[in-house]
Amino acid sequence: MPHWHWHNQFVESYKTVAAVTGLTRFAESHCRYFSSEDWPFQAIRTAAAFNQMLPAISTRVRKPCGGAPVVAEQVNISQEIAKELAENAKAIASPGKGILAADESTGTIKKRFDSIGVENTEANRAAYRDLLFTSKGIGSYISGAILFEETLFQKSPSGTSMVQLLKNEGIIPGIKVDKGLATLPGTDDEKATLGLDGLAERCQEYYKAG
C-alpha cells in the first residue's frame, strides 16, 4: 500500500482524537499531506506532536453532541510495568511470527466438536488445547496466544498448566476479557458485549495467572 495512503489514515485518526479532546486547532497545525519521499521523516514529527496531546487525551473527554468537557482520572503506570509492556509488544511483533487465537468460548468450541462427533467436556477441551500448545516447533511461528478464561486456569492432561506450556515455547499468553454477548431488549436481536462489571478485578487475577 502506498505511503501516502497510510499517512492519510494516520492524519484522519489524529484529527479525530484532536476533536474529541478539544485540541483541533493544535492538531491542524501539525497535519499536512507530504510526498512519499518526505513521509517517513514527517511522520516522526507528526507522531511527536501527537505525544504532546496524550495528557489531554487522558484527562479530557467531550460529551456526545458537544457540551462541557468531563474530567476523567488519568492512569499512571510504573516504569517497571511500562518496561514489561514494551518488551511484550516487541516480542509479540517478532518478524515471521503471528498470534494464535485460541479463545473459543465453551459454546463456540462445542460447535467445532459437534462437527467431528466429540463430546464438549472440560477434559476434551483441555486435550484439544494441549494438542495445540505442544505442537512441535510452534514457538518458531507463534509469538502470542489469546486464551479463553477457562484455558488460563486450566491444566493439560500431563498436569502442566496451559500457561506454562505456552511459556515453554516462548509464547506470551493473553486473554479475552469480555464475558460474551447478550441480546438487547426491544431490539431486532442486537447484541451487546458483557464484562465491564468487575473487569479491573478480573484483570488483576489474569495477570497473576500469567
Short mmCIF file of N, CA and C in Angstrom, two decimals, residues 46-139:
data_model
loop_
_atom_site.label_atom_id
_atom_site.label_comp_id
_atom_site.label_asym_id
_atom_site.label_seq_id
_atom_site.Cartn_x
_atom_site.Cartn_y
_atom_site.Cartn_z
N THR A 46 5.05 14.29 13.18
CA THR A 46 3.63 14.28 13.50
C THR A 46 3.35 13.44 14.74
N ALA A 47 4.01 12.28 14.83
CA ALA A 47 3.83 11.41 15.99
C ALA A 47 4.33 12.09 17.26
N ALA A 48 5.42 12.84 17.13
CA ALA A 48 5.96 13.55 18.29
C ALA A 48 4.97 14.59 18.78
N ALA A 49 4.32 15.28 17.82
CA ALA A 49 3.31 16.26 18.21
C ALA A 49 2.12 15.58 18.87
N PHE A 50 1.77 14.41 18.34
CA PHE A 50 0.66 13.64 18.89
C PHE A 50 0.92 13.29 20.35
N ASN A 51 2.17 12.95 20.67
CA ASN A 51 2.52 12.59 22.04
C ASN A 51 2.28 13.75 23.00
N GLN A 52 2.40 14.98 22.49
CA GLN A 52 2.15 16.14 23.34
C GLN A 52 0.69 16.23 23.76
N MET A 53 -0.19 15.56 22.99
CA MET A 53 -1.61 15.60 23.27
C MET A 53 -2.04 14.55 24.29
N LEU A 54 -1.18 13.56 24.55
CA LEU A 54 -1.60 12.44 25.38
C LEU A 54 -2.11 12.83 26.76
N PRO A 55 -1.46 13.77 27.48
CA PRO A 55 -2.02 14.15 28.79
C PRO A 55 -3.45 14.67 28.69
N ALA A 56 -3.73 15.42 27.63
CA ALA A 56 -5.08 15.96 27.46
C ALA A 56 -6.06 14.85 27.10
N ILE A 57 -5.59 13.88 26.30
CA ILE A 57 -6.46 12.78 25.91
C ILE A 57 -6.91 11.99 27.13
N SER A 58 -6.01 11.83 28.11
CA SER A 58 -6.33 11.02 29.28
C SER A 58 -7.15 11.77 30.32
N THR A 59 -7.28 13.10 30.17
CA THR A 59 -8.00 13.85 31.19
C THR A 59 -9.20 14.62 30.67
N ARG A 60 -9.37 14.72 29.33
CA ARG A 60 -10.49 15.48 28.80
C ARG A 60 -11.27 14.64 27.80
N VAL A 61 -12.56 14.52 28.02
CA VAL A 61 -13.44 13.81 27.10
C VAL A 61 -14.69 14.64 26.90
N ARG A 62 -15.06 14.93 25.66
CA ARG A 62 -16.26 15.73 25.42
C ARG A 62 -17.49 14.85 25.40
N LYS A 63 -18.59 15.39 25.91
CA LYS A 63 -19.85 14.66 25.88
C LYS A 63 -20.33 14.54 24.44
N PRO A 64 -21.14 13.51 24.12
CA PRO A 64 -21.71 13.39 22.78
C PRO A 64 -22.46 14.66 22.41
N CYS A 65 -22.35 15.07 21.14
CA CYS A 65 -23.04 16.26 20.63
C CYS A 65 -22.55 17.52 21.33
N GLY A 66 -21.29 17.57 21.71
CA GLY A 66 -20.75 18.77 22.33
C GLY A 66 -20.95 18.76 23.83
N GLY A 67 -20.91 19.93 24.43
CA GLY A 67 -21.07 20.01 25.87
C GLY A 67 -19.75 20.25 26.56
N ALA A 68 -19.82 20.46 27.85
CA ALA A 68 -18.61 20.76 28.61
C ALA A 68 -17.74 19.53 28.75
N PRO A 69 -16.42 19.71 28.77
CA PRO A 69 -15.52 18.56 28.95
C PRO A 69 -15.76 17.88 30.29
N VAL A 70 -15.61 16.57 30.29
CA VAL A 70 -15.75 15.79 31.52
C VAL A 70 -14.36 15.36 31.96
N VAL A 71 -14.03 15.63 33.18
CA VAL A 71 -12.70 15.27 33.68
C VAL A 71 -12.67 13.79 34.02
N ALA A 72 -11.69 13.08 33.47
CA ALA A 72 -11.54 11.66 33.74
C ALA A 72 -10.24 11.43 34.50
N GLU A 73 -10.19 10.34 35.22
CA GLU A 73 -8.99 10.03 36.00
C GLU A 73 -7.85 9.63 35.08
N GLN A 74 -6.68 10.19 35.29
CA GLN A 74 -5.52 9.86 34.48
C GLN A 74 -4.87 8.60 35.03
N VAL A 75 -4.54 7.69 34.15
CA VAL A 75 -3.94 6.42 34.55
C VAL A 75 -2.43 6.53 34.49
N ASN A 76 -1.78 6.26 35.58
CA ASN A 76 -0.33 6.28 35.63
C ASN A 76 0.18 4.86 35.90
N ILE A 77 1.22 4.46 35.20
CA ILE A 77 1.80 3.14 35.42
C ILE A 77 3.26 3.30 35.79
N SER A 78 3.77 2.32 36.51
CA SER A 78 5.15 2.38 36.97
C SER A 78 6.10 2.12 35.80
N GLN A 79 7.35 2.50 35.99
CA GLN A 79 8.36 2.25 34.97
C GLN A 79 8.54 0.75 34.74
N GLU A 80 8.37 -0.02 35.80
CA GLU A 80 8.52 -1.48 35.69
C GLU A 80 7.45 -2.06 34.77
N ILE A 81 6.20 -1.63 34.97
CA ILE A 81 5.11 -2.12 34.13
C ILE A 81 5.27 -1.61 32.70
N ALA A 82 5.68 -0.36 32.56
CA ALA A 82 5.88 0.21 31.22
C ALA A 82 6.95 -0.58 30.46
N LYS A 83 8.01 -0.96 31.16
CA LYS A 83 9.07 -1.74 30.53
C LYS A 83 8.55 -3.11 30.11
N GLU A 84 7.74 -3.73 30.98
CA GLU A 84 7.18 -5.04 30.67
C GLU A 84 6.27 -4.97 29.44
N LEU A 85 5.45 -3.93 29.37
CA LEU A 85 4.56 -3.76 28.22
C LEU A 85 5.36 -3.61 26.93
N ALA A 86 6.42 -2.81 26.99
CA ALA A 86 7.25 -2.59 25.80
C ALA A 86 7.93 -3.88 25.36
N GLU A 87 8.43 -4.65 26.32
CA GLU A 87 9.10 -5.91 26.00
C GLU A 87 8.12 -6.91 25.40
N ASN A 88 6.90 -6.97 25.96
CA ASN A 88 5.89 -7.88 25.43
C ASN A 88 5.49 -7.50 24.01
N ALA A 89 5.31 -6.20 23.79
CA ALA A 89 4.92 -5.73 22.45
C ALA A 89 6.00 -6.07 21.43
N LYS A 90 7.25 -5.89 21.81
CA LYS A 90 8.36 -6.19 20.90
C LYS A 90 8.41 -7.69 20.60
N ALA A 91 8.19 -8.52 21.63
CA ALA A 91 8.24 -9.97 21.43
C ALA A 91 7.08 -10.45 20.56
N ILE A 92 5.88 -9.90 20.80
CA ILE A 92 4.72 -10.32 20.02
C ILE A 92 4.87 -9.93 18.55
N ALA A 93 5.55 -8.81 18.30
CA ALA A 93 5.73 -8.33 16.93
C ALA A 93 6.99 -8.89 16.27
N SER A 94 7.51 -9.99 16.79
CA SER A 94 8.71 -10.60 16.22
C SER A 94 8.50 -10.94 14.75
N PRO A 95 9.46 -10.63 13.89
CA PRO A 95 9.33 -10.91 12.45
C PRO A 95 9.08 -12.40 12.19
N GLY A 96 8.15 -12.68 11.29
CA GLY A 96 7.87 -14.05 10.90
C GLY A 96 6.96 -14.82 11.83
N LYS A 97 6.45 -14.15 12.88
CA LYS A 97 5.58 -14.83 13.83
C LYS A 97 4.20 -14.17 13.87
N GLY A 98 3.21 -14.93 14.34
CA GLY A 98 1.86 -14.41 14.44
C GLY A 98 1.23 -14.74 15.78
N ILE A 99 -0.04 -14.40 15.92
CA ILE A 99 -0.78 -14.63 17.16
C ILE A 99 -1.80 -15.75 16.95
N LEU A 100 -1.83 -16.70 17.86
CA LEU A 100 -2.78 -17.81 17.81
C LEU A 100 -4.04 -17.42 18.58
N ALA A 101 -5.18 -17.40 17.90
CA ALA A 101 -6.46 -17.11 18.55
C ALA A 101 -7.05 -18.42 19.05
N ALA A 102 -6.83 -18.70 20.34
CA ALA A 102 -7.34 -19.93 20.95
C ALA A 102 -8.33 -19.57 22.05
N ASP A 103 -9.14 -18.55 21.77
CA ASP A 103 -10.05 -18.03 22.79
C ASP A 103 -11.50 -18.45 22.57
N GLU A 104 -11.69 -19.63 21.97
CA GLU A 104 -13.06 -20.10 21.76
C GLU A 104 -13.78 -20.26 23.10
N SER A 105 -14.98 -19.72 23.17
CA SER A 105 -15.79 -19.91 24.37
C SER A 105 -16.29 -21.36 24.40
N THR A 106 -16.87 -21.74 25.52
CA THR A 106 -17.39 -23.10 25.64
C THR A 106 -18.45 -23.38 24.57
N GLY A 107 -19.27 -22.37 24.27
CA GLY A 107 -20.29 -22.54 23.25
C GLY A 107 -19.72 -22.65 21.86
N THR A 108 -18.72 -21.84 21.55
CA THR A 108 -18.12 -21.87 20.22
C THR A 108 -17.38 -23.17 19.96
N ILE A 109 -16.63 -23.62 20.95
CA ILE A 109 -15.86 -24.85 20.75
C ILE A 109 -16.79 -26.06 20.65
N LYS A 110 -17.98 -25.97 21.24
CA LYS A 110 -18.96 -27.06 21.13
C LYS A 110 -19.35 -27.28 19.67
N LYS A 111 -19.51 -26.19 18.93
CA LYS A 111 -19.88 -26.30 17.52
C LYS A 111 -18.79 -27.05 16.75
N ARG A 112 -17.55 -26.78 17.07
CA ARG A 112 -16.44 -27.45 16.38
C ARG A 112 -16.36 -28.92 16.76
N PHE A 113 -16.57 -29.20 18.04
CA PHE A 113 -16.55 -30.59 18.49
C PHE A 113 -17.72 -31.37 17.90
N ASP A 114 -18.89 -30.73 17.83
CA ASP A 114 -20.07 -31.40 17.28
C ASP A 114 -19.83 -31.82 15.83
N SER A 115 -19.07 -31.01 15.09
CA SER A 115 -18.84 -31.31 13.67
C SER A 115 -17.97 -32.55 13.47
N ILE A 116 -17.24 -32.95 14.53
CA ILE A 116 -16.40 -34.15 14.40
C ILE A 116 -16.81 -35.23 15.40
N GLY A 117 -17.97 -35.04 16.02
CA GLY A 117 -18.50 -36.06 16.92
C GLY A 117 -17.78 -36.20 18.24
N VAL A 118 -17.22 -35.10 18.76
CA VAL A 118 -16.51 -35.12 20.04
C VAL A 118 -17.36 -34.44 21.10
N GLU A 119 -17.49 -35.07 22.26
CA GLU A 119 -18.30 -34.50 23.34
C GLU A 119 -17.60 -33.27 23.92
N ASN A 120 -18.39 -32.24 24.19
CA ASN A 120 -17.84 -30.98 24.70
C ASN A 120 -17.69 -31.04 26.22
N THR A 121 -16.62 -31.69 26.67
CA THR A 121 -16.34 -31.78 28.10
C THR A 121 -15.07 -30.99 28.42
N GLU A 122 -14.88 -30.69 29.70
CA GLU A 122 -13.67 -29.96 30.10
C GLU A 122 -12.42 -30.75 29.77
N ALA A 123 -12.48 -32.06 29.94
CA ALA A 123 -11.31 -32.91 29.65
C ALA A 123 -10.97 -32.88 28.16
N ASN A 124 -11.99 -32.92 27.30
CA ASN A 124 -11.73 -32.88 25.86
C ASN A 124 -11.22 -31.51 25.42
N ARG A 125 -11.74 -30.46 26.06
CA ARG A 125 -11.25 -29.12 25.72
C ARG A 125 -9.79 -28.98 26.13
N ALA A 126 -9.43 -29.55 27.28
CA ALA A 126 -8.05 -29.50 27.74
C ALA A 126 -7.14 -30.29 26.80
N ALA A 127 -7.61 -31.44 26.34
CA ALA A 127 -6.81 -32.27 25.43
C ALA A 127 -6.59 -31.55 24.10
N TYR A 128 -7.63 -30.88 23.63
CA TYR A 128 -7.53 -30.14 22.36
C TYR A 128 -6.52 -29.00 22.48
N ARG A 129 -6.59 -28.26 23.56
CA ARG A 129 -5.66 -27.14 23.74
C ARG A 129 -4.24 -27.62 23.97
N ASP A 130 -4.10 -28.74 24.67
CA ASP A 130 -2.78 -29.34 24.86
C ASP A 130 -2.18 -29.72 23.51
N LEU A 131 -3.01 -30.24 22.62
CA LEU A 131 -2.55 -30.61 21.28
C LEU A 131 -2.02 -29.40 20.53
N LEU A 132 -2.73 -28.27 20.67
CA LEU A 132 -2.29 -27.04 20.01
C LEU A 132 -0.97 -26.54 20.58
N PHE A 133 -0.91 -26.43 21.89
CA PHE A 133 0.21 -25.75 22.54
C PHE A 133 1.48 -26.59 22.60
N THR A 134 1.36 -27.90 22.35
CA THR A 134 2.56 -28.75 22.37
C THR A 134 2.96 -29.19 20.96
N SER A 135 2.36 -28.58 19.94
CA SER A 135 2.75 -28.90 18.57
C SER A 135 4.23 -28.59 18.38
N LYS A 136 4.94 -29.50 17.76
CA LYS A 136 6.39 -29.35 17.61
C LYS A 136 6.73 -28.09 16.81
N GLY A 137 7.59 -27.27 17.39
CA GLY A 137 8.06 -26.07 16.70
C GLY A 137 7.10 -24.90 16.70
N ILE A 138 6.01 -24.98 17.49
CA ILE A 138 5.01 -23.91 17.46
C ILE A 138 5.61 -22.55 17.85
N GLY A 139 6.60 -22.57 18.74
CA GLY A 139 7.21 -21.33 19.18
C GLY A 139 8.01 -20.62 18.09
#
